[in-house]
Tab-separated table of C-alpha atoms and ligand atoms in Angstrom:
chain	number	residue	atom	x	y	z
A	989	MET	CA	13.183	2.136	16.751
A	990	ASN	CA	13.610	2.741	13.053
A	991	LYS	CA	12.708	6.054	10.977
A	992	VAL	CA	9.616	4.946	9.923
A	993	GLU	CA	7.906	4.191	13.568
A	994	ASN	CA	9.834	7.918	13.931
A	995	SER	CA	8.349	9.860	11.261
A	996	PHE	CA	6.630	13.104	12.657
A	997	LEU	CA	5.554	13.416	9.343
A	998	ASN	CA	1.298	14.398	10.079
A	999	LYS	CA	-1.103	14.495	7.642
A	1000	SER	CA	-2.800	17.847	9.242
A	1001	GLN	CA	0.834	19.683	8.839
A	1002	PHE	CA	-0.071	20.113	4.557
A	1003	GLY	CA	-3.295	21.439	5.460
A	1004	GLN	CA	-7.162	20.090	5.295
A	1005	ASP	CA	-7.422	21.185	0.963
A	1006	PHE	CA	-4.212	19.458	0.528
A	1007	LEU	CA	-4.624	16.387	-2.329
A	1008	TRP	CA	-3.608	13.400	-1.812
A	1009	GLY	CA	-3.041	10.736	-4.554
A	1010	VAL	CA	-1.683	7.680	-6.172
A	1011	SER	CA	-0.841	7.889	-10.516
A	1012	THR	CA	-0.724	5.510	-12.469
A	1013	ALA	CA	-0.839	5.294	-16.816
A	1014	ALA	CA	-2.825	2.897	-18.806
A	1015	PHE	CA	-0.097	1.101	-21.139
A	1016	GLN	CA	1.833	0.524	-18.311
A	1017	ILE	CA	-1.192	-1.250	-15.774
A	1018	GLU	CA	-3.682	-2.029	-18.438
A	1019	GLY	CA	-2.827	-5.033	-20.385
A	1020	ALA	CA	-5.253	-6.400	-22.711
A	1021	HIS	CA	-3.837	-4.913	-25.761
A	1022	ASP	CA	-6.200	-6.193	-28.094
A	1023	ALA	CA	-9.378	-6.582	-26.017
A	1024	ASP	CA	-12.745	-5.702	-27.192
A	1025	GLY	CA	-12.091	-3.463	-30.317
A	1026	LYS	CA	-8.809	-1.694	-29.157
A	1027	GLY	CA	-6.419	-0.821	-31.876
A	1028	SER	CA	-2.585	-0.785	-31.428
A	1029	SER	CA	-0.875	1.810	-29.849
A	1030	ILE	CA	3.132	2.707	-30.651
A	1031	TRP	CA	3.831	1.218	-27.363
A	1032	ASP	CA	2.356	-1.922	-28.874
A	1033	VAL	CA	4.267	-1.788	-31.462
A	1034	PHE	CA	7.299	-0.812	-30.084
A	1035	THR	CA	7.483	-3.677	-27.255
A	1036	SER	CA	6.678	-6.209	-30.314
A	1037	GLN	CA	10.092	-5.243	-31.843
A	1038	LYS	CA	13.637	-7.260	-30.816
A	1039	GLY	CA	15.835	-5.771	-28.526
A	1040	LYS	CA	14.016	-2.600	-27.545
A	1041	ILE	CA	12.483	-3.525	-23.663
A	1042	LYS	CA	14.752	-5.335	-20.549
A	1043	ASN	CA	14.670	-8.933	-20.575
A	1044	GLY	CA	12.029	-9.097	-24.372
A	1045	HIS	CA	9.617	-7.769	-21.637
A	1046	HIS	CA	6.570	-6.716	-22.807
A	1047	ALA	CA	2.968	-5.509	-21.938
A	1048	ILE	CA	0.699	-7.909	-23.261
A	1049	THR	CA	-0.989	-8.478	-19.630
A	1050	ALA	CA	1.215	-5.931	-17.952
A	1051	CYS	CA	-0.934	-6.047	-14.154
A	1052	ASP	CA	-4.211	-6.618	-16.068
A	1053	PHE	CA	-6.314	-3.524	-14.752
A	1054	TYR	CA	-8.001	-4.009	-17.345
A	1055	ASN	CA	-9.546	-7.457	-15.640
A	1056	SER	CA	-8.599	-6.709	-12.274
A	1057	TYR	CA	-9.694	-2.539	-11.781
A	1058	GLU	CA	-12.363	-3.298	-9.511
A	1059	THR	CA	-9.671	-5.987	-6.882
A	1060	ASP	CA	-7.694	-2.536	-7.814
A	1061	ILE	CA	-9.868	-0.117	-6.760
A	1062	SER	CA	-10.980	-1.756	-3.721
A	1063	LEU	CA	-6.917	-1.140	-2.823
A	1064	ILE	CA	-6.870	2.451	-3.253
A	1065	LYS	CA	-9.661	2.315	-0.908
A	1066	GLU	CA	-7.711	0.169	1.570
A	1067	LEU	CA	-4.806	2.365	1.209
A	1068	ASN	CA	-7.205	5.580	2.374
A	1069	ILE	CA	-6.145	7.140	-1.344
A	1070	PRO	CA	-8.977	9.619	-1.780
A	1071	ASN	CA	-7.436	10.702	-5.220
A	1072	PHE	CA	-6.674	8.332	-8.354
A	1073	ARG	CA	-4.860	9.472	-11.221
A	1074	PHE	CA	-5.179	7.188	-14.589
A	1075	SER	CA	-4.858	8.008	-17.876
A	1076	ILE	CA	-7.392	7.067	-21.134
A	1077	SER	CA	-5.665	4.526	-23.757
A	1078	TRP	CA	-6.424	6.844	-27.094
A	1079	PRO	CA	-6.460	3.324	-29.211
A	1080	ARG	CA	-8.888	2.183	-26.703
A	1081	ILE	CA	-11.402	4.707	-27.224
A	1082	MET	CA	-10.746	5.130	-30.926
A	1083	PRO	CA	-8.898	2.540	-32.795
A	1084	THR	CA	-7.642	4.492	-35.568
A	1085	GLY	CA	-7.071	7.058	-34.202
A	1086	THR	CA	-9.771	9.196	-35.486
A	1087	HIS	CA	-13.620	8.344	-35.571
A	1088	PRO	CA	-15.080	5.689	-35.444
A	1089	VAL	CA	-15.212	5.521	-32.304
A	1090	ASN	CA	-14.743	2.148	-30.305
A	1091	GLN	CA	-18.038	2.081	-27.453
A	1092	ALA	CA	-16.358	-0.813	-25.610
A	1093	GLY	CA	-13.405	1.460	-24.741
A	1094	ILE	CA	-16.398	3.797	-23.717
A	1095	ASP	CA	-17.536	1.387	-21.530
A	1096	TYR	CA	-14.206	0.564	-20.188
A	1097	TYR	CA	-13.417	3.788	-19.250
A	1098	ASN	CA	-17.047	4.235	-17.748
A	1099	LYS	CA	-16.965	1.364	-15.659
A	1100	ILE	CA	-13.612	2.678	-14.185
A	1101	ILE	CA	-14.965	6.044	-13.354
A	1102	ASP	CA	-17.968	4.726	-11.796
A	1103	ALA	CA	-15.813	2.127	-9.785
A	1104	LEU	CA	-13.800	4.974	-8.345
A	1105	LEU	CA	-16.751	7.283	-7.207
A	1106	ALA	CA	-18.460	4.325	-6.278
A	1107	GLN	CA	-16.107	4.222	-3.645
A	1108	GLY	CA	-15.695	7.610	-2.919
A	1109	ILE	CA	-12.358	7.989	-5.090
A	1110	GLU	CA	-12.119	11.321	-7.045
A	1111	PRO	CA	-11.136	10.611	-10.893
A	1112	TRP	CA	-7.377	12.409	-12.282
A	1113	VAL	CA	-7.476	11.512	-15.673
A	1114	THR	CA	-4.772	12.259	-18.298
A	1115	LEU	CA	-5.499	12.051	-21.559
A	1116	TYR	CA	-2.273	11.010	-22.793
A	1117	HIS	CA	0.249	8.968	-21.198
A	1118	TRP	CA	2.300	8.155	-24.618
A	1119	ASP	CA	0.464	5.848	-26.251
A	1120	LEU	CA	-0.201	7.042	-29.464
A	1121	PRO	CA	-2.254	5.047	-31.804
A	1122	HIS	CA	-0.036	2.873	-34.005
A	1123	ALA	CA	-2.147	4.013	-36.938
A	1124	LEU	CA	-2.008	7.797	-36.871
A	1125	GLU	CA	1.916	6.627	-36.631
A	1126	GLU	CA	1.875	5.355	-39.887
A	1127	LYS	CA	0.631	8.883	-40.683
A	1128	GLY	CA	3.964	10.667	-38.772
A	1129	GLY	CA	2.695	10.389	-35.440
A	1130	TRP	CA	2.929	13.806	-34.082
A	1131	THR	CA	5.914	14.879	-36.494
A	1132	ASN	CA	2.539	15.289	-38.280
A	1133	ARG	CA	1.187	18.966	-37.986
A	1134	GLU	CA	-2.218	17.541	-38.193
A	1135	SER	CA	-1.922	15.483	-35.066
A	1136	VAL	CA	-2.855	18.906	-33.636
A	1137	SER	CA	-6.421	17.922	-34.975
A	1138	TRP	CA	-6.218	14.536	-34.376
A	1139	PHE	CA	-5.730	14.626	-30.636
A	1140	SER	CA	-8.540	17.454	-30.574
A	1141	GLU	CA	-10.781	15.040	-31.811
A	1142	TYR	CA	-10.157	12.168	-29.252
A	1143	VAL	CA	-10.398	14.937	-26.357
A	1144	GLU	CA	-13.618	15.726	-27.265
A	1145	ILE	CA	-14.973	12.098	-27.056
A	1146	CYS	CA	-13.335	11.873	-24.088
A	1147	ALA	CA	-14.949	15.453	-22.822
A	1148	THR	CA	-18.310	14.481	-23.977
A	1149	HIS	CA	-18.196	11.070	-22.709
A	1150	PHE	CA	-16.477	11.204	-19.660
A	1151	GLY	CA	-17.145	15.228	-18.748
A	1152	ASP	CA	-20.320	14.909	-16.138
A	1153	ARG	CA	-18.327	12.733	-13.886
A	1154	VAL	CA	-14.527	13.819	-14.136
A	1155	LYS	CA	-13.689	17.250	-12.907
A	1156	ASN	CA	-9.916	16.776	-12.856
A	1157	TRP	CA	-7.891	16.326	-16.004
A	1158	MET	CA	-4.381	16.488	-17.265
A	1159	VAL	CA	-3.628	16.931	-20.744
A	1160	ILE	CA	-0.433	15.310	-21.652
A	1161	ASN	CA	1.902	13.270	-19.672
A	1162	GLU	CA	6.248	14.410	-19.228
A	1163	PRO	CA	5.889	16.180	-23.055
A	1164	SER	CA	10.001	16.396	-22.451
A	1165	VAL	CA	10.463	12.509	-21.597
A	1166	PHE	CA	8.188	11.111	-24.669
A	1167	THR	CA	9.544	13.953	-27.392
A	1168	GLY	CA	13.200	13.686	-26.678
A	1169	ALA	CA	13.390	9.462	-25.329
A	1170	GLY	CA	10.735	8.675	-28.839
A	1171	TYR	CA	11.501	11.264	-31.153
A	1172	PHE	CA	15.395	12.011	-30.784
A	1173	LEU	CA	17.097	9.234	-28.537
A	1174	GLY	CA	14.770	6.206	-30.080
A	1175	ILE	CA	14.925	4.456	-27.182
A	1176	HIS	CA	11.098	4.750	-26.269
A	1177	ALA	CA	8.605	3.867	-28.676
A	1178	PRO	CA	7.646	4.991	-31.876
A	1179	GLY	CA	11.561	4.679	-32.057
A	1180	LYS	CA	12.156	7.873	-33.902
A	1181	LYS	CA	15.632	9.940	-33.998
A	1182	GLY	CA	17.209	13.368	-35.109
A	1183	ILE	CA	16.925	16.752	-34.508
A	1184	THR	CA	14.130	16.969	-37.513
A	1185	ASN	CA	11.563	14.851	-36.174
A	1186	TYR	CA	12.098	15.770	-32.245
A	1187	LEU	CA	11.578	19.637	-33.027
A	1188	LYS	CA	8.558	18.751	-35.098
A	1189	ALA	CA	7.081	16.881	-32.340
A	1190	MET	CA	8.087	19.159	-29.521
A	1191	HIS	CA	6.241	21.909	-31.279
A	1192	HIS	CA	2.985	19.855	-32.299
A	1193	VAL	CA	2.951	18.504	-28.913
A	1194	THR	CA	3.182	21.813	-27.451
A	1195	MET	CA	0.246	22.807	-29.737
A	1196	ALA	CA	-1.886	20.053	-28.814
A	1197	THR	CA	-1.069	20.779	-24.790
A	1198	ALA	CA	-2.805	24.104	-25.826
A	1199	ALA	CA	-5.937	22.632	-28.182
A	1200	GLY	CA	-6.664	20.224	-25.432
A	1201	GLY	CA	-6.766	22.296	-22.942
A	1202	LYS	CA	-9.093	24.545	-24.469
A	1203	ILE	CA	-11.284	22.150	-25.620
A	1204	LEU	CA	-11.564	20.898	-22.042
A	1205	ARG	CA	-12.977	24.391	-20.839
A	1206	ASN	CA	-14.966	24.786	-23.549
A	1207	LYS	CA	-17.330	21.165	-22.686
A	1208	ILE	CA	-16.312	21.092	-19.225
A	1209	PRO	CA	-17.505	24.250	-17.932
A	1210	ASP	CA	-16.454	23.083	-13.997
A	1211	ALA	CA	-13.372	20.974	-14.822
A	1212	ASN	CA	-9.958	21.275	-12.987
A	1213	ILE	CA	-7.759	21.783	-16.132
A	1214	GLY	CA	-4.122	21.368	-15.904
A	1215	THR	CA	-1.134	19.390	-17.273
A	1216	THR	CA	2.206	17.368	-16.300
A	1217	PHE	CA	5.645	17.734	-16.835
A	1218	SER	CA	8.610	15.829	-15.949
A	1219	SER	CA	10.692	18.424	-13.387
A	1220	THR	CA	14.594	17.214	-12.416
A	1221	HIS	CA	16.789	19.927	-10.055
A	1222	ILE	CA	20.145	20.304	-12.212
A	1223	GLU	CA	23.250	21.661	-11.230
A	1224	PRO	CA	26.361	21.911	-12.790
A	1225	ALA	CA	29.637	19.875	-12.098
A	1226	THR	CA	31.639	22.496	-11.412
A	1227	THR	CA	31.670	26.577	-10.542
A	1228	SER	CA	33.574	26.851	-13.904
A	1229	GLN	CA	31.962	28.554	-16.452
A	1230	LYS	CA	31.867	25.992	-18.639
A	1231	ASP	CA	29.808	23.903	-16.633
A	1232	VAL	CA	27.711	26.323	-15.195
A	1233	GLU	CA	26.928	27.505	-18.883
A	1234	ALA	CA	25.776	23.772	-19.981
A	1235	ALA	CA	23.859	22.982	-16.750
A	1236	LYS	CA	22.040	26.419	-17.675
A	1237	ARG	CA	21.408	24.803	-20.954
A	1238	VAL	CA	19.983	21.066	-20.324
A	1239	ASP	CA	18.395	23.139	-17.411
A	1240	THR	CA	16.461	25.128	-20.107
A	1241	LEU	CA	15.748	22.175	-22.119
A	1242	LEU	CA	13.975	19.936	-19.105
A	1243	ASN	CA	12.956	22.349	-17.199
A	1244	ARG	CA	11.359	25.456	-19.400
A	1245	THR	CA	11.542	24.306	-23.073
A	1246	PHE	CA	7.631	22.339	-22.880
A	1247	ILE	CA	5.960	24.695	-20.337
A	1248	GLU	CA	7.148	28.260	-21.473
A	1249	PRO	CA	5.399	28.411	-24.646
A	1250	LEU	CA	2.115	27.415	-22.597
A	1251	LEU	CA	2.307	30.016	-20.144
A	1252	GLY	CA	2.900	32.631	-23.201
A	1253	LEU	CA	6.349	33.116	-22.776
A	1254	GLY	CA	7.535	31.369	-25.986
A	1255	TYR	CA	10.348	28.918	-26.349
A	1256	PRO	CA	12.881	29.792	-24.565
A	1257	GLN	CA	15.423	30.371	-27.698
A	1258	GLY	CA	17.600	32.501	-26.280
A	1259	ASP	CA	19.221	29.817	-23.683
A	1260	LEU	CA	19.348	26.838	-25.784
A	1261	PRO	CA	20.091	28.170	-29.660
A	1262	VAL	CA	18.782	24.550	-31.388
A	1263	LEU	CA	15.684	25.889	-30.560
A	1264	LYS	CA	15.697	28.434	-33.221
A	1265	LYS	CA	15.465	25.968	-35.638
A	1266	LEU	CA	11.792	25.467	-34.206
A	1267	ASN	CA	11.136	28.823	-36.269
A	1268	SER	CA	10.465	26.721	-39.662
A	1269	TYR	CA	8.013	24.736	-38.050
A	1270	ILE	CA	6.248	27.657	-36.214
A	1271	ALA	CA	3.282	29.382	-38.563
A	1272	PRO	CA	2.201	33.290	-37.775
A	1273	ASP	CA	-0.310	32.573	-34.953
A	1274	ASP	CA	0.994	29.627	-33.328
A	1275	LEU	CA	2.710	31.215	-30.696
A	1276	GLU	CA	-0.474	32.683	-29.351
A	1277	ASN	CA	-2.584	30.245	-29.953
A	1278	ILE	CA	-0.401	27.898	-27.611
A	1279	ALA	CA	-0.918	30.018	-24.782
A	1280	PHE	CA	-3.584	28.702	-22.675
A	1281	ASP	CA	-3.594	29.474	-18.460
A	1282	PHE	CA	-4.044	25.733	-16.819
A	1283	ASP	CA	-6.058	25.754	-13.564
A	1284	PHE	CA	-2.804	23.542	-12.190
A	1285	ILE	CA	0.259	22.830	-13.363
A	1286	GLY	CA	1.520	18.713	-12.618
A	1287	LEU	CA	5.594	18.546	-11.594
A	1288	GLN	CA	6.477	14.866	-11.396
A	1289	CYS	CA	10.306	15.232	-9.750
A	1290	TYR	CA	12.466	12.053	-9.213
A	1291	THR	CA	15.608	13.175	-8.803
A	1292	ARG	CA	18.541	15.743	-9.938
A	1293	GLU	CA	21.093	15.609	-12.484
A	1294	VAL	CA	24.428	16.728	-11.883
A	1295	VAL	CA	25.792	18.460	-15.879
A	1296	LYS	CA	29.581	19.431	-16.884
A	1297	SER	CA	30.262	20.428	-20.176
A	1298	SER	CA	31.018	18.271	-23.415
A	1299	LEU	CA	31.421	19.787	-26.341
A	1300	ILE	CA	30.953	16.493	-28.392
A	1301	ILE	CA	27.529	16.248	-27.470
A	1302	PRO	CA	25.469	17.484	-30.354
A	1303	TYR	CA	23.201	20.898	-30.046
A	1304	ILE	CA	23.420	20.043	-26.059
A	1305	GLY	CA	26.885	20.496	-25.363
A	1306	ALA	CA	26.540	19.002	-22.292
A	1307	GLU	CA	26.678	15.795	-20.494
A	1308	LEU	CA	25.024	14.599	-17.389
A	1309	ILE	CA	27.476	12.775	-14.420
A	1310	SER	CA	25.238	9.765	-13.730
A	1311	ALA	CA	24.959	8.853	-9.965
A	1312	GLU	CA	26.673	5.895	-10.092
A	1313	LYS	CA	30.005	7.821	-11.210
A	1314	ARG	CA	28.735	9.800	-8.607
A	1315	ASN	CA	28.977	7.562	-6.153
A	1316	VAL	CA	25.908	8.337	-4.313
A	1317	ILE	CA	23.195	6.206	-3.701
A	1318	ALA	CA	20.562	5.781	-6.164
A	1319	THR	CA	17.060	3.788	-7.351
A	1320	ASP	CA	17.257	0.793	-9.553
A	1321	MET	CA	16.124	3.387	-12.007
A	1322	GLY	CA	20.198	4.748	-11.659
A	1323	TRP	CA	18.398	8.126	-9.942
A	1324	GLU	CA	20.222	9.552	-7.405
A	1325	VAL	CA	18.019	9.767	-4.231
A	1326	TYR	CA	18.026	13.478	-3.701
A	1327	PRO	CA	14.861	15.051	-1.477
A	1328	PRO	CA	15.579	18.495	-1.698
A	1329	ALA	CA	15.113	18.283	-5.562
A	1330	LEU	CA	11.475	18.376	-5.034
A	1331	TYR	CA	12.209	21.411	-2.619
A	1332	HIS	CA	14.023	23.580	-5.721
A	1333	VAL	CA	11.740	22.285	-8.487
A	1334	LEU	CA	8.654	24.000	-6.241
A	1335	LYS	CA	10.964	27.186	-5.775
A	1336	ARG	CA	12.055	27.190	-8.580
A	1337	PHE	CA	8.517	26.548	-10.663
A	1338	ASN	CA	6.937	29.316	-7.857
A	1339	GLU	CA	8.467	31.890	-9.780
A	1340	TYR	CA	6.530	31.843	-12.947
A	1341	ASP	CA	3.937	33.861	-12.313
A	1342	GLY	CA	1.176	32.534	-14.963
A	1343	ILE	CA	1.248	28.869	-12.482
A	1344	LYS	CA	-1.637	29.154	-10.241
A	1345	LYS	CA	-1.512	25.790	-8.938
A	1346	ILE	CA	1.035	23.307	-8.814
A	1347	ILE	CA	0.540	19.947	-7.486
A	1348	ILE	CA	3.246	16.652	-7.445
A	1349	THR	CA	1.613	14.511	-9.690
A	1350	GLU	CA	4.595	11.956	-9.472
A	1351	ASN	CA	7.192	10.970	-6.792
A	1352	GLY	CA	8.270	7.794	-6.129
A	1353	ALA	CA	10.998	4.904	-6.262
A	1354	ALA	CA	12.043	1.670	-8.061
A	1355	PHE	CA	13.673	-0.641	-5.499
A	1356	PRO	CA	14.611	-4.579	-6.110
A	1357	ASP	CA	11.218	-5.368	-3.503
A	1358	THR	CA	11.030	-9.090	-2.790
A	1359	VAL	CA	7.721	-10.876	-0.606
A	1360	LYS	CA	8.685	-12.973	2.140
A	1361	ASN	CA	6.164	-14.483	4.550
A	1362	GLY	CA	3.644	-12.138	3.050
A	1363	LYS	CA	5.185	-8.579	3.362
A	1364	VAL	CA	7.483	-6.414	1.793
A	1365	HIS	CA	9.588	-4.518	3.712
A	1366	ASP	CA	10.644	-2.066	1.918
A	1367	ILE	CA	12.049	0.305	3.853
A	1368	LYS	CA	13.914	2.668	1.335
A	1369	ARG	CA	10.451	3.406	0.053
A	1370	THR	CA	9.150	4.534	2.679
A	1371	HIS	CA	12.045	6.463	3.480
A	1372	TYR	CA	12.580	7.744	0.219
A	1373	ILE	CA	8.294	9.497	0.072
A	1374	GLN	CA	8.543	10.382	3.839
A	1375	ASP	CA	11.803	12.603	2.870
A	1376	HIS	CA	9.935	14.261	-0.090
A	1377	LEU	CA	6.966	14.925	2.164
A	1378	GLU	CA	9.139	16.698	4.284
A	1379	GLN	CA	10.880	18.902	1.551
A	1380	ILE	CA	6.937	19.470	0.645
A	1381	LEU	CA	6.819	21.142	4.332
A	1382	LYS	CA	9.292	23.204	3.774
A	1383	ALA	CA	8.561	24.350	0.633
A	1384	LYS	CA	5.077	24.847	2.321
A	1385	GLU	CA	6.780	26.833	5.398
A	1386	ASP	CA	8.309	28.662	2.684
A	1387	GLY	CA	5.035	30.188	1.458
A	1388	LEU	CA	5.963	28.058	-1.539
A	1389	ASN	CA	2.586	27.100	-3.714
A	1390	VAL	CA	2.177	23.380	-3.979
A	1391	ASP	CA	-1.520	21.911	-3.664
A	1392	GLY	CA	-0.857	18.204	-3.462
A	1393	TYR	CA	0.581	14.790	-3.871
A	1394	PHE	CA	0.541	11.350	-5.806
A	1395	VAL	CA	2.607	9.162	-5.113
A	1396	TRP	CA	3.985	7.233	-8.146
A	1397	THR	CA	2.188	4.198	-8.652
A	1398	LEU	CA	-0.433	2.070	-7.440
A	1399	THR	CA	0.953	-1.451	-8.297
A	1400	ASP	CA	4.642	-2.359	-9.609
A	1401	ASN	CA	4.020	-2.081	-13.157
A	1402	PHE	CA	5.216	-1.974	-17.191
A	1403	GLU	CA	8.269	0.590	-16.667
A	1404	TRP	CA	8.626	1.520	-20.190
A	1405	ALA	CA	12.135	0.609	-21.401
A	1406	GLU	CA	13.054	-0.918	-18.003
A	1407	GLY	CA	10.428	-3.417	-18.545
A	1408	TYR	CA	8.699	-5.028	-14.722
A	1409	ASN	CA	12.565	-4.845	-13.299
A	1410	ALA	CA	11.737	-1.517	-11.849
A	1411	ARG	CA	9.758	-2.040	-8.869
A	1412	PHE	CA	7.741	1.486	-8.360
A	1413	GLY	CA	4.445	0.145	-6.920
A	1414	LEU	CA	2.914	0.626	-2.826
A	1415	ILE	CA	1.682	-2.749	-3.713
A	1416	HIS	CA	4.592	-5.792	-5.000
A	1417	VAL	CA	2.555	-7.849	-8.103
A	1418	ASP	CA	4.103	-11.219	-9.020
A	1419	PHE	CA	4.183	-10.677	-12.841
A	1420	GLU	CA	3.355	-14.656	-12.837
A	1421	THR	CA	0.548	-15.034	-10.822
A	1422	GLN	CA	-0.741	-11.393	-10.495
A	1423	LYS	CA	-1.394	-11.838	-7.063
A	1424	ARG	CA	-1.299	-8.346	-5.350
A	1425	THR	CA	0.763	-7.570	-1.936
A	1426	ILE	CA	0.655	-4.396	-0.244
A	1427	LYS	CA	4.260	-3.590	0.400
A	1428	ASN	CA	5.009	-1.612	3.631
A	1429	SER	CA	5.322	1.345	1.982
A	1430	GLY	CA	1.453	1.087	1.410
A	1431	PHE	CA	0.907	0.216	5.096
A	1432	TRP	CA	2.877	3.221	6.371
A	1433	LEU	CA	0.809	5.267	4.229
A	1434	LYS	CA	-2.457	4.134	4.847
A	1435	ASP	CA	-1.238	4.966	8.463
A	1436	PHE	CA	-0.618	8.631	7.562
A	1437	LEU	CA	-3.691	9.201	5.488
A	1438	SER	CA	-6.221	7.737	7.909
B	99	NOJ	C1	7.421	9.550	-15.735
B	99	NOJ	C2	6.484	8.888	-16.295
B	99	NOJ	O1	5.128	9.644	-16.149
B	99	NOJ	C3	6.002	7.562	-15.917
B	99	NOJ	O2	5.174	6.854	-16.652
B	99	NOJ	C4	7.295	6.759	-15.732
B	99	NOJ	O3	6.935	4.963	-14.900
B	99	NOJ	C5	7.477	7.400	-14.460
B	99	NOJ	N1	7.913	8.510	-14.561
B	99	NOJ	C6	8.833	6.957	-13.334
B	99	NOJ	O4	10.208	6.883	-14.713
């Protein structure tokens, strides 16, 4: 008997109020890149440039969720998943980033929200999952301080149109990842590089996160307002002082820099000196305005990183030792499979007094799934999910705060610079035909949630 059948996990162990869900993002699933008046996003532009995405993949059609949302929502229902997290594409709603509003975009999200509610599935909306309107990038995108007002205008529109039915909101998704990859390394849209672009984007995105939270609170008094962060358990490669200090700098950058100002703690400049360069962009009242008491914090945890000191790496003086070099089991993303990371991350974020609730808004794994005789035997994904759920139970037993778990993701989709090669779905997609096949992990979850 394999472990799947043997699993001792039972939904009731997590408590009645524990939230179960599945997460997605507009650009990764919708396709319909220019349908019904939608404007271009920075990802539409980035994916059209040569050499940016593995195998030249793009997301012109992606999973065609734009047209097949009814089928996919029925699949969510079939898997007994009660909460669905999706994002709104800003350029679908506001093609140039600011007014005028594209009514067809509003109509589309109204249809999604209504279809979910009709099936008894609770909508969880992310306002920004990386697809900035390209028209705004032409004005500097997140490096322009005006981005805070552009974003605020967009949030007002979403709150006005959807706030009567959507009660669960996440303002910004994984700011450390999209600013780091998109504005420092240039490997994600908009492909900008360098410390100046990065620090400006960091500060403006953080300001926009607080501004968005405040608008939602104002316009939708009964809203449950959160924002999501990438969170990674960091360990030094050795106990040497230089590796321990390098690990501390990486931990500061990846886990603390974006959340601490929102909690009213300011930027952790003491533990990461390069952040002092932010001071030239911080206006007198900024830090006060950035503090916002979110109802919940979404944590997205996939792995741990092992860090060694490296003087040749600018600003951070540290290097990550890949899972491959460490010879440990990894997913198709090259990320080590290390479930205790989730426990450590929960323990860590529980130490912040300012966090009221924590929900795991993403966790999942990419493996090379294939359909054989109409079935996908993705045993590794099922184990991955089970093993992470066990870590959540351990955290709960230790009295740590954790209120929900959302799997990344519903269907295989467009995994950013990795294209379609990294399959994270509970449901397999044949991208030639758009055929959906529920994987065994999906069936396991369905049983578990029944
Ligand atoms: C984080 C991001 O929010 C999501 O867009 C991405 O696909 C997953 N993690 C997996 O990399």
